[in-house]
C-alpha cells in the first residue's frame, strides 16, 4: 500500500533495530484520511471472507479497525486491557505477553459481543511476535467464532509473529511489511532493493 509506505518513510522514526516510531499518524496523533484508506484496503482484501465482526485491542488498533468495520458494514469490538467499571462479568479473558514492552496484560471481551456463528477479522497496528494476535484469536475461538483473517498495518517481518500466525493456519495480510530497520532506515519486505551499478 504505497500511501502508507510513503507515510512510514516520510514520518517514521527508527529507534534502534527493533522499533519504529509512528506516533505522528498511527500511535498518538492519527491521520484519519490514511486510516480510511487502510480500512478500504483491508475491506477489499477480505471482501470474500463473510466477515461479521472486526476485533482489535486497545488503543492503537482502534483507528484502523473502526475504518475497516465501517467499510465492511459490521461492528468493531476492541479488547480492553483494563477491566472497566461496567465490564465485569461474563468476560472472555486472555493473558498477552509483550516482548517489546516486557510486560503481561490481561485482555478481555464481553461474551455478549462474540457468538459461534461469527467470522472475525482481527486488525492490529503492529505485528511483532504475534502475542496480541494470538491472544485475540484465542478469545474469538473461545467464543466459538471463526478467525477468518488477520489484517496488520505494519508488520516487522524480521520478527517471528507473521510466520507463527501463518504456520498456525491463519490468513495474514500486512499492508506495510518491513524487512529491516538496520542502519537507521526502513526497508520494506516486498520491494526489491534498487540495484547499484558496480564501480
Ligand atoms: P506482538 O503482539 O506482535 O507480540 O507485539 P509486542 O507484544 O511486541 O507489542 C506490544 C506493543 O508494542 C503493542 O502496542 C504494539 O503495537 C507495540 N509495538 C511493537 N513493536 C512496535 C514498533 O516497532 N513500533 C511501535 N510504535 N509499536 C510497536 P500496545 O501495547 O498494544 O499499545 P497501544 O499503542 O496499542 O496502546
mmCIF file of C-alpha atoms and ligand atoms in Angstrom:
data_model
loop_
_atom_site.group_PDB
_atom_site.id
_atom_site.type_symbol
_atom_site.label_atom_id
_atom_site.label_comp_id
_atom_site.label_asym_id
_atom_site.label_seq_id
_atom_site.Cartn_x
_atom_site.Cartn_y
_atom_site.Cartn_z
ATOM 1 C CA UNK A 1 0.000 0.000 0.000
ATOM 2 C CA UNK A 2 2.033 2.917 -1.355
ATOM 3 C CA UNK A 3 0.274 5.709 0.574
ATOM 4 C CA UNK A 4 1.046 4.008 3.882
ATOM 5 C CA UNK A 5 4.609 3.090 2.913
ATOM 6 C CA UNK A 6 5.345 6.657 1.851
ATOM 7 C CA UNK A 7 3.996 7.906 5.177
ATOM 8 C CA UNK A 8 6.245 5.432 7.019
ATOM 9 C CA UNK A 9 9.254 6.592 5.005
ATOM 10 C CA UNK A 10 8.459 10.283 5.492
ATOM 11 C CA UNK A 11 7.392 10.315 9.140
ATOM 12 C CA UNK A 12 8.568 7.060 10.748
ATOM 13 C CA UNK A 13 11.442 7.352 13.196
ATOM 14 C CA UNK A 14 13.688 4.314 13.547
ATOM 15 C CA UNK A 15 14.593 3.688 17.186
ATOM 16 C CA UNK A 16 17.363 1.092 17.168
ATOM 17 C CA UNK A 17 16.963 -2.017 15.010
ATOM 18 C CA UNK A 18 13.757 -3.245 16.590
ATOM 19 C CA UNK A 19 11.325 -0.355 16.998
ATOM 20 C CA UNK A 20 9.699 2.081 14.589
ATOM 21 C CA UNK A 21 8.042 5.183 15.992
ATOM 22 C CA UNK A 22 4.962 6.262 14.049
ATOM 23 C CA UNK A 23 3.212 8.469 16.557
ATOM 24 C CA UNK A 24 2.508 11.264 14.048
ATOM 25 C CA UNK A 25 -0.124 9.222 12.186
ATOM 26 C CA UNK A 26 -0.897 5.929 13.974
ATOM 27 C CA UNK A 27 0.116 5.597 17.619
ATOM 28 C CA UNK A 28 -0.684 9.007 19.093
ATOM 29 C CA UNK A 29 -1.807 11.567 16.528
ATOM 30 C CA UNK A 30 -3.996 9.781 13.965
ATOM 31 C CA UNK A 31 -4.294 10.590 10.245
ATOM 32 C CA UNK A 32 -7.982 9.909 9.546
ATOM 33 C CA UNK A 33 -7.644 10.079 5.752
ATOM 34 C CA UNK A 34 -4.897 7.466 5.838
ATOM 35 C CA UNK A 35 -6.966 5.360 8.274
ATOM 36 C CA UNK A 36 -9.899 5.440 5.857
ATOM 37 C CA UNK A 37 -7.660 4.239 3.015
ATOM 38 C CA UNK A 38 -6.343 1.482 5.277
ATOM 39 C CA UNK A 39 -9.924 0.496 6.075
ATOM 40 C CA UNK A 40 -10.775 0.326 2.371
ATOM 41 C CA UNK A 41 -7.709 -1.789 1.665
ATOM 42 C CA UNK A 42 -8.460 -4.326 4.406
ATOM 43 C CA UNK A 43 -12.130 -4.434 3.388
ATOM 44 C CA UNK A 44 -11.127 -5.160 -0.229
ATOM 45 C CA UNK A 45 -8.608 -7.850 0.729
ATOM 46 C CA UNK A 46 -11.074 -9.670 2.999
ATOM 47 C CA UNK A 47 -14.194 -8.989 0.898
ATOM 48 C CA UNK A 48 -14.861 -12.653 0.154
ATOM 49 C CA UNK A 49 -14.487 -13.909 3.726
ATOM 50 C CA UNK A 50 -18.005 -13.256 5.036
ATOM 51 C CA UNK A 51 -16.726 -11.153 7.936
ATOM 52 C CA UNK A 52 -19.347 -10.445 10.628
ATOM 53 C CA UNK A 53 -17.166 -8.703 13.268
ATOM 54 C CA UNK A 54 -13.875 -6.827 13.400
ATOM 55 C CA UNK A 55 -11.848 -7.406 16.574
ATOM 56 C CA UNK A 56 -8.856 -5.392 17.776
ATOM 57 C CA UNK A 57 -7.089 -4.438 21.004
ATOM 58 C CA UNK A 58 -6.986 -1.010 22.581
ATOM 59 C CA UNK A 59 -5.678 1.522 21.918
ATOM 60 C CA UNK A 60 -3.784 1.911 18.635
ATOM 61 C CA UNK A 61 -5.643 -0.855 16.826
ATOM 62 C CA UNK A 62 -8.932 1.000 17.140
ATOM 63 C CA UNK A 63 -8.420 3.643 14.431
ATOM 64 C CA UNK A 64 -7.614 1.266 11.528
ATOM 65 C CA UNK A 65 -10.123 -1.295 12.844
ATOM 66 C CA UNK A 66 -13.066 1.090 13.012
ATOM 67 C CA UNK A 67 -12.460 2.217 9.435
ATOM 68 C CA UNK A 68 -12.295 -1.404 8.312
ATOM 69 C CA UNK A 69 -15.533 -2.193 10.134
ATOM 70 C CA UNK A 70 -17.184 0.848 8.571
ATOM 71 C CA UNK A 71 -16.186 -0.321 5.088
ATOM 72 C CA UNK A 72 -17.353 -3.887 5.741
ATOM 73 C CA UNK A 73 -20.600 -2.718 7.372
ATOM 74 C CA UNK A 74 -20.018 -4.749 10.556
ATOM 75 C CA UNK A 75 -19.400 -3.855 14.229
ATOM 76 C CA UNK A 76 -15.978 -3.278 15.736
ATOM 77 C CA UNK A 77 -15.121 -4.797 19.117
ATOM 78 C CA UNK A 78 -11.964 -3.753 20.924
ATOM 79 C CA UNK A 79 -10.500 -5.957 23.623
ATOM 80 C CA UNK A 80 -9.870 -3.991 26.797
ATOM 81 C CA UNK A 81 -6.620 -4.123 28.715
ATOM 82 C CA UNK A 82 -8.087 -2.946 31.993
ATOM 83 C CA UNK A 83 -11.328 -4.030 33.494
ATOM 84 C CA UNK A 84 -13.758 -1.150 33.353
ATOM 85 C CA UNK A 85 -16.431 -0.327 35.877
ATOM 86 C CA UNK A 86 -19.126 -1.636 33.580
ATOM 87 C CA UNK A 87 -17.167 -4.553 32.105
ATOM 88 C CA UNK A 88 -17.188 -7.090 34.927
ATOM 89 C CA UNK A 89 -18.997 -10.339 34.299
ATOM 90 C CA UNK A 90 -19.151 -12.854 31.509
ATOM 91 C CA UNK A 91 -15.783 -11.960 30.097
ATOM 92 C CA UNK A 92 -13.536 -13.853 27.729
ATOM 93 C CA UNK A 93 -10.051 -13.111 29.078
ATOM 94 C CA UNK A 94 -6.575 -13.993 27.811
ATOM 95 C CA UNK A 95 -3.078 -13.132 29.007
ATOM 96 C CA UNK A 96 -0.932 -11.378 26.402
ATOM 97 C CA UNK A 97 2.807 -11.011 26.921
ATOM 98 C CA UNK A 98 4.547 -8.147 25.165
ATOM 99 C CA UNK A 99 8.206 -8.816 24.356
ATOM 100 C CA UNK A 100 8.569 -5.212 23.189
ATOM 101 C CA UNK A 101 7.273 -3.763 26.437
ATOM 102 C CA UNK A 102 8.316 -6.752 28.590
ATOM 103 C CA UNK A 103 5.023 -6.849 30.389
ATOM 104 C CA UNK A 104 1.999 -9.091 30.576
ATOM 105 C CA UNK A 105 -1.509 -7.761 30.311
ATOM 106 C CA UNK A 106 -4.922 -9.367 30.563
ATOM 107 C CA UNK A 107 -7.210 -8.532 27.677
ATOM 108 C CA UNK A 108 -10.952 -9.014 27.870
ATOM 109 C CA UNK A 109 -14.002 -9.035 25.654
ATOM 110 C CA UNK A 110 -17.575 -9.362 26.849
ATOM 111 C CA UNK A 111 -19.108 -12.708 25.843
ATOM 112 C CA UNK A 112 -22.206 -10.980 24.529
ATOM 113 C CA UNK A 113 -20.383 -9.485 21.540
ATOM 114 C CA UNK A 114 -18.949 -12.699 20.033
ATOM 115 C CA UNK A 115 -21.034 -15.729 19.005
ATOM 116 C CA UNK A 116 -20.358 -19.154 17.469
ATOM 117 C CA UNK A 117 -21.609 -18.029 14.057
ATOM 118 C CA UNK A 118 -19.249 -15.052 13.840
ATOM 119 C CA UNK A 119 -16.487 -14.819 11.251
ATOM 120 C CA UNK A 120 -13.987 -12.478 12.838
ATOM 121 C CA UNK A 121 -11.374 -10.269 11.196
ATOM 122 C CA UNK A 122 -8.547 -9.361 13.615
ATOM 123 C CA UNK A 123 -6.926 -5.976 12.984
ATOM 124 C CA UNK A 124 -3.865 -4.530 14.726
ATOM 125 C CA UNK A 125 -1.461 -1.664 14.191
ATOM 126 C CA UNK A 126 1.786 -3.618 14.636
ATOM 127 C CA UNK A 127 2.788 -7.257 14.342
ATOM 128 C CA UNK A 128 5.998 -8.200 16.102
ATOM 129 C CA UNK A 129 5.957 -11.519 17.953
ATOM 130 C CA UNK A 130 2.298 -12.206 17.351
ATOM 131 C CA UNK A 131 1.314 -12.331 21.010
ATOM 132 C CA UNK A 132 -1.532 -9.825 20.690
ATOM 133 C CA UNK A 133 -2.906 -11.504 17.558
ATOM 134 C CA UNK A 134 -2.770 -14.979 19.133
ATOM 135 C CA UNK A 135 -4.472 -13.608 22.268
ATOM 136 C CA UNK A 136 -7.289 -12.102 20.203
ATOM 137 C CA UNK A 137 -7.594 -15.315 18.177
ATOM 138 C CA UNK A 138 -7.911 -17.372 21.387
ATOM 139 C CA UNK A 139 -10.647 -15.038 22.621
ATOM 140 C CA UNK A 140 -12.597 -15.342 19.353
ATOM 141 C CA UNK A 141 -12.173 -19.127 19.311
ATOM 142 C CA UNK A 142 -13.214 -19.461 22.978
ATOM 143 C CA UNK A 143 -16.486 -17.825 21.921
ATOM 144 C CA UNK A 144 -16.847 -20.481 19.210
ATOM 145 C CA UNK A 145 -16.289 -17.897 16.468
ATOM 146 C CA UNK A 146 -14.029 -18.428 13.444
ATOM 147 C CA UNK A 147 -10.963 -16.271 12.817
ATOM 148 C CA UNK A 148 -11.406 -15.546 9.103
ATOM 149 C CA UNK A 149 -8.293 -13.401 8.762
ATOM 150 C CA UNK A 150 -5.755 -11.095 10.345
ATOM 151 C CA UNK A 151 -5.030 -7.608 8.987
ATOM 152 C CA UNK A 152 -1.874 -5.817 10.113
ATOM 153 C CA UNK A 153 -0.964 -2.224 9.326
ATOM 154 C CA UNK A 154 2.811 -2.514 9.914
ATOM 155 C CA UNK A 155 4.465 -5.934 10.195
ATOM 156 C CA UNK A 156 8.012 -6.201 11.417
ATOM 157 C CA UNK A 157 8.688 -9.190 9.173
ATOM 158 C CA UNK A 158 12.124 -9.720 10.734
ATOM 159 C CA UNK A 159 10.352 -10.748 13.944
ATOM 160 C CA UNK A 160 8.597 -14.124 14.147
ATOM 161 C CA UNK A 161 4.897 -13.197 14.569
ATOM 162 C CA UNK A 162 3.882 -13.358 10.904
ATOM 163 C CA UNK A 163 5.474 -16.763 10.335
ATOM 164 C CA UNK A 164 3.938 -18.172 13.532
ATOM 165 C CA UNK A 165 0.447 -16.992 12.552
ATOM 166 C CA UNK A 166 0.803 -18.454 9.041
ATOM 167 C CA UNK A 167 2.075 -21.736 10.485
ATOM 168 C CA UNK A 168 -0.975 -21.806 12.769
ATOM 169 C CA UNK A 169 -3.137 -21.655 9.639
ATOM 170 C CA UNK A 170 -4.301 -18.039 9.729
ATOM 171 C CA UNK A 171 -4.576 -15.813 6.683
ATOM 172 C CA UNK A 172 -2.418 -12.729 7.367
ATOM 173 C CA UNK A 173 -2.461 -9.553 5.266
ATOM 174 C CA UNK A 174 0.148 -6.888 6.097
ATOM 175 C CA UNK A 175 -0.088 -3.515 4.401
ATOM 176 C CA UNK A 176 3.496 -2.443 5.128
ATOM 177 C CA UNK A 177 5.789 -5.399 5.830
ATOM 178 C CA UNK A 178 9.216 -4.258 6.995
ATOM 179 C CA UNK A 179 12.236 -6.455 6.291
ATOM 180 C CA UNK A 180 14.715 -4.426 8.309
ATOM 181 C CA UNK A 181 15.246 -1.359 10.453
ATOM 182 C CA UNK A 182 19.039 -1.660 10.229
ATOM 183 C CA UNK A 183 21.253 1.404 9.672
ATOM 184 C CA UNK A 184 18.525 3.732 10.865
ATOM 185 C CA UNK A 185 16.306 3.210 7.834
ATOM 186 C CA UNK A 186 13.179 1.327 6.864
ATOM 187 C CA UNK A 187 13.491 -1.395 4.220
ATOM 188 C CA UNK A 188 10.200 -2.926 3.096
ATOM 189 C CA UNK A 189 9.988 -6.685 2.638
ATOM 190 C CA UNK A 190 8.124 -6.814 -0.641
ATOM 191 C CA UNK A 191 10.090 -4.222 -2.575
ATOM 192 C CA UNK A 192 13.397 -5.186 -4.205
ATOM 193 C CA UNK A 193 16.342 -3.008 -3.261
ATOM 194 C CA UNK A 194 17.405 -0.617 -6.038
ATOM 195 C CA UNK A 195 20.315 -2.097 -7.970
ATOM 196 C CA UNK A 196 23.608 -0.269 -7.603
ATOM 197 C CA UNK A 197 25.955 -0.324 -10.563
ATOM 198 C CA UNK A 198 29.343 -1.906 -9.888
ATOM 199 C CA UNK A 199 32.072 0.733 -9.984
HETATM 200 P P1 LIG B 1 3.158 -8.738 19.437
HETATM 201 O O1 LIG B 1 1.780 -8.517 19.971
HETATM 202 O O2 LIG B 1 3.182 -8.893 17.934
HETATM 203 O O3 LIG B 1 3.884 -9.842 20.141
HETATM 204 O O4 LIG B 1 3.956 -7.407 19.691
HETATM 205 P P2 LIG B 1 4.523 -6.853 21.050
HETATM 206 O O5 LIG B 1 3.890 -7.566 22.186
HETATM 207 O O6 LIG B 1 5.986 -6.867 20.940
HETATM 208 O O7 LIG B 1 3.938 -5.374 21.010
HETATM 209 C C1 LIG B 1 3.415 -4.814 22.170
HETATM 210 C C2 LIG B 1 3.021 -3.397 21.940
HETATM 211 O O8 LIG B 1 4.086 -2.698 21.320
HETATM 212 C C3 LIG B 1 1.827 -3.193 21.044
HETATM 213 O O9 LIG B 1 1.208 -1.986 21.442
HETATM 214 C C4 LIG B 1 2.461 -2.989 19.676
HETATM 215 O O10 LIG B 1 1.599 -2.284 18.819
HETATM 216 C C5 LIG B 1 3.665 -2.194 20.062
HETATM 217 N N1 LIG B 1 4.790 -2.329 19.152
HETATM 218 C C6 LIG B 1 5.540 -3.409 18.885
HETATM 219 N N2 LIG B 1 6.534 -3.101 18.054
HETATM 220 C C7 LIG B 1 6.424 -1.778 17.801
HETATM 221 C C8 LIG B 1 7.162 -0.863 17.000
HETATM 222 O O11 LIG B 1 8.169 -1.174 16.361
HETATM 223 N N3 LIG B 1 6.718 0.415 16.990
HETATM 224 C C9 LIG B 1 5.628 0.831 17.687
HETATM 225 N N4 LIG B 1 5.266 2.105 17.577
HETATM 226 N N5 LIG B 1 4.901 -0.005 18.449
HETATM 227 C C10 LIG B 1 5.314 -1.285 18.498
HETATM 228 P P3 LIG B 1 0.263 -1.924 22.678
HETATM 229 O O12 LIG B 1 0.940 -2.331 23.935
HETATM 230 O O13 LIG B 1 -0.953 -2.731 22.363
HETATM 231 O O14 LIG B 1 -0.041 -0.405 22.814
HETATM 232 P P4 LIG B 1 -1.060 0.526 22.069
HETATM 233 O O15 LIG B 1 -0.224 1.524 21.351
HETATM 234 O O16 LIG B 1 -1.889 -0.266 21.111
HETATM 235 O O17 LIG B 1 -1.876 1.085 23.163
#
